Amino acid sequence: MSLRALSFCTLFSCSCLAFAQGGEPSLIPRPSAVDIRDGQLAISPVALLRVDPDDASSLRVARALAQTLARYGGPSLHVVDGSTARGRAATESGGIVIRLDAKAAVTQREGYVLDITPNGASLTARNEDGLFYGAMSLAQLLLPAGDRQIATLPAARIADWPRFAWRGLMIDSARHMQSVPELERILDQMALHKLNVLHWHLSDDQGWRIEIKHYPELTRIGAWRTPPDAGKDGEPKRYGGFYSQDDVRHIVAYAAERHITVVPELDMPGHAQAAVASYPEVGVTGQRPAVSADWGINPYLYNVDEPTLHFLENVLDEVMALFPSRYIHLGGDEAIKDQWEASPAVRERMRALGLKNPEQLESWLMGSLGRYLDQHGRRLIGWDEILEGGVPGDAAVMSWRGTKGIDKATRAGHDVVVAPDPYLYFDYVQSGRLDETAGRLPVQTLKSVYTFDILPPGLPAKQAARVLGAQANVWSEHMPSAAHLQHAIFPRLDALAENAWTPTARHDWQDFLQRLPEQLERYRREDIAYGDSAYAVDIEVDRAQALRDGKAQVHLANQLGKGEIRYTLDGSEPSMVSLLYRQDFTAPLPATIKAASFSASGTLLAATRQRSIDAATLHRADGSELKACPAKDIDEMRAQPTPDATSLQPVYVIDNFDTCRLTPALNADGMRSVAVELARLPRNIALAHDAHLIVPRQAATPHGELELRLDRCDGKPFAVLPLPDPTTSPAHFVLDAALSANGTHTLCLIVTGAPANPYYGVGSVQLDKAAKANGGHR
């Protein structure tokens, strides 16, 4: 380190966290090429940003960089005109030059070159996009990673460009709506991570979220729904809201300042119930349904007559006036054709158009709207179902049903955005931890996002050239609050950004993990509730061993196998001076263990986790530990107590197809009763054509029963406990049953009743020495 840099660091206690181990800059996404050189650059608290006086692009980028640093507590960089003496002195005083250069070494459209020397830094690119992304790299390097107000940067030359042109994030505002400031925070982080497309899902069965002045009922009626159990247990009497056209203009402008294009989505011909609730005449039946309070797939479709087509064109006119994006997303997914098939008028329309089936009718409708967009200089993009009846015109395809649509669409000569379920769906939970928030299962980890192959292996080069890029989708059924959304998105957004930006040869999972802690620290400083599931410590014990020996063998681990795990046995919070976990250890019972993961430099990577171990907890299974009974079809989710609950806990694991659940093995020796804690949850999932997969469980009493079996689910129950009347009993209750068994057993729990009955989530299963009334509830 140079004396000059050393003096700055000594004076201001700064750190060189901006560069990772091995000397490469601690940037996410990882740059395409880095050349580390000798020397250091110290950025003073009043460093200068020099731009040419006639270079409007450089001036905008310089101001964006200065504003970003100011917003997040970085050094104050003053933008100066290069024609002044102060401006000319910029590079001589640790300053930074930003300029467009038609001959910049990186030729890719969004590429840039960042040169850092001991005397200053220069950022050059052939266009403003490239300058902006280079500025975002500078912002990451200069933003605080501790209590520092300046940065010291090792000399380097970074030549960087994106792997894909489309690097997107889809936010669903139809199921649960985000405020404008919440969306701004997401856009800020997208910009820092060089993502450039916000796909904004604005209409669905559960809500219409964008003001259309020609059709005011879309927001007066369609923006509001009545939840199940409205007004009870914290559930609002109605849920909804919408974005005014001024709100939309603000978001579009805010995104554009960050070089992000907002692509709107209005779903059609299915997922149309909110629109049909507003204007029944655009539906098939002519009847007015309620705005749906059920997640899943609802049956309402747009009609295919000329008045409906005119309605949709009028809507698109206002949408195109608000969104300058080249692409307009028209959905096209999950449009079950039951209403079309049952309608004589629709069947006659099909015959008149010479169409053979409803899939071709959907293609005709999408093709008509696609041509309308094309006439206005726009391009249709839709989910991969639009391939089924023949994809219209030059429409682009968003492949979401796995990755098969990528080959099919590119083979047919259509551009594709890769956005598959489940691999890039952030509404799937990121761990199986007991304290994980609501979301869909199975788990999609940070690593699975990073290592996902955007280009399927073996895809021919000609077809691969049709892949525009990749996008993560955040469906918001289980995300009523900003905390839910942030937990789901971050830090998986970091993995997505690197996967979509960085050349494949530069992907390095272990290196990514070295750079991630600094980004997590920035999230904490910015009060972003990122999901720490990957680093969170699991505190594992063998129940049978602990009960047998009176002391527990404790195993500590996290999902990544990274970071130092520190733990305490005295109830204190773990710190870098606490016990370092190196191998399994013995804890006398009872014990309370607290553990947390830290980086080598002492950065906290995940909040403290705690586990109490005693006779009672060793005879208890948390509801999240229960597994679905073996079956061909399993569709699990972690559900909230009510659909719009804003608390992160509790959550209950539900299988949409079967109520059968199995506990882990529990020791029944000396136990005389079992208490099952249950929560009654609204069954607000519309399964459409998958409803036949529900396993029938016939009830013998009016409200159904909880059946308990030992080890096997097909044997005779040892207890059948009637469920209380939902209209007179609390939503959370406990059922007690006598237990007569010795040894270690799994318990099988089955709830009987009609598929329309509420869900019953298991909170816990507790074995007890005390006998309790069989069938009693409390």
Coordinates of N, CA, C and O in Angstrom, one line a residue, residues 101 191 197 257 262 292 539 550 587 647 655 718 726:
D101 N -16.5 7.5 -25.4 CA -15.4 7.4 -26.3 C -15.8 6.4 -27.4 O -16.0 5.2 -27.1
A191 N -30.5 -1.5 -10.3 CA -29.5 -0.7 -11.0 C -28.1 -1.0 -10.5 O -27.1 -1.2 -11.3
V197 N -34.3 -4.7 -16.8 CA -35.7 -4.8 -17.1 C -36.5 -5.1 -15.8 O -36.3 -6.1 -15.1
E257 N -34.0 6.6 -15.4 CA -32.9 7.3 -14.8 C -31.8 6.3 -14.4 O -30.6 6.6 -14.4
V262 N -39.2 -0.5 -18.0 CA -40.3 -1.1 -17.3 C -41.2 -1.7 -18.4 O -41.7 -1.0 -19.3
S292 N -61.5 -12.0 -7.6 CA -61.1 -13.3 -6.9 C -60.3 -13.0 -5.7 O -59.4 -12.2 -5.6
I539 N -29.3 -25.9 14.1 CA -28.8 -26.5 15.4 C -29.5 -27.9 15.5 O -30.7 -28.0 15.8
G550 N -29.1 -38.3 28.3 CA -29.2 -37.1 29.2 C -28.4 -35.9 28.8 O -28.3 -35.0 29.5
A587 N -23.7 -31.1 24.9 CA -24.3 -30.1 25.8 C -25.2 -30.8 26.8 O -26.1 -31.6 26.4
S647 N -47.3 -10.4 9.0 CA -46.2 -10.9 9.9 C -45.5 -12.0 9.1 O -46.0 -12.7 8.3
D655 N -50.2 -29.1 2.0 CA -50.2 -29.8 0.7 C -51.5 -29.6 0.0 O -52.6 -30.0 0.6
F718 N -55.3 -44.6 16.1 CA -55.4 -44.8 17.5 C -56.2 -43.7 18.1 O -56.6 -43.8 19.3
P726 N -66.0 -24.4 12.8 CA -65.3 -23.2 12.4 C -66.0 -21.9 12.7 O -65.3 -20.8 12.9

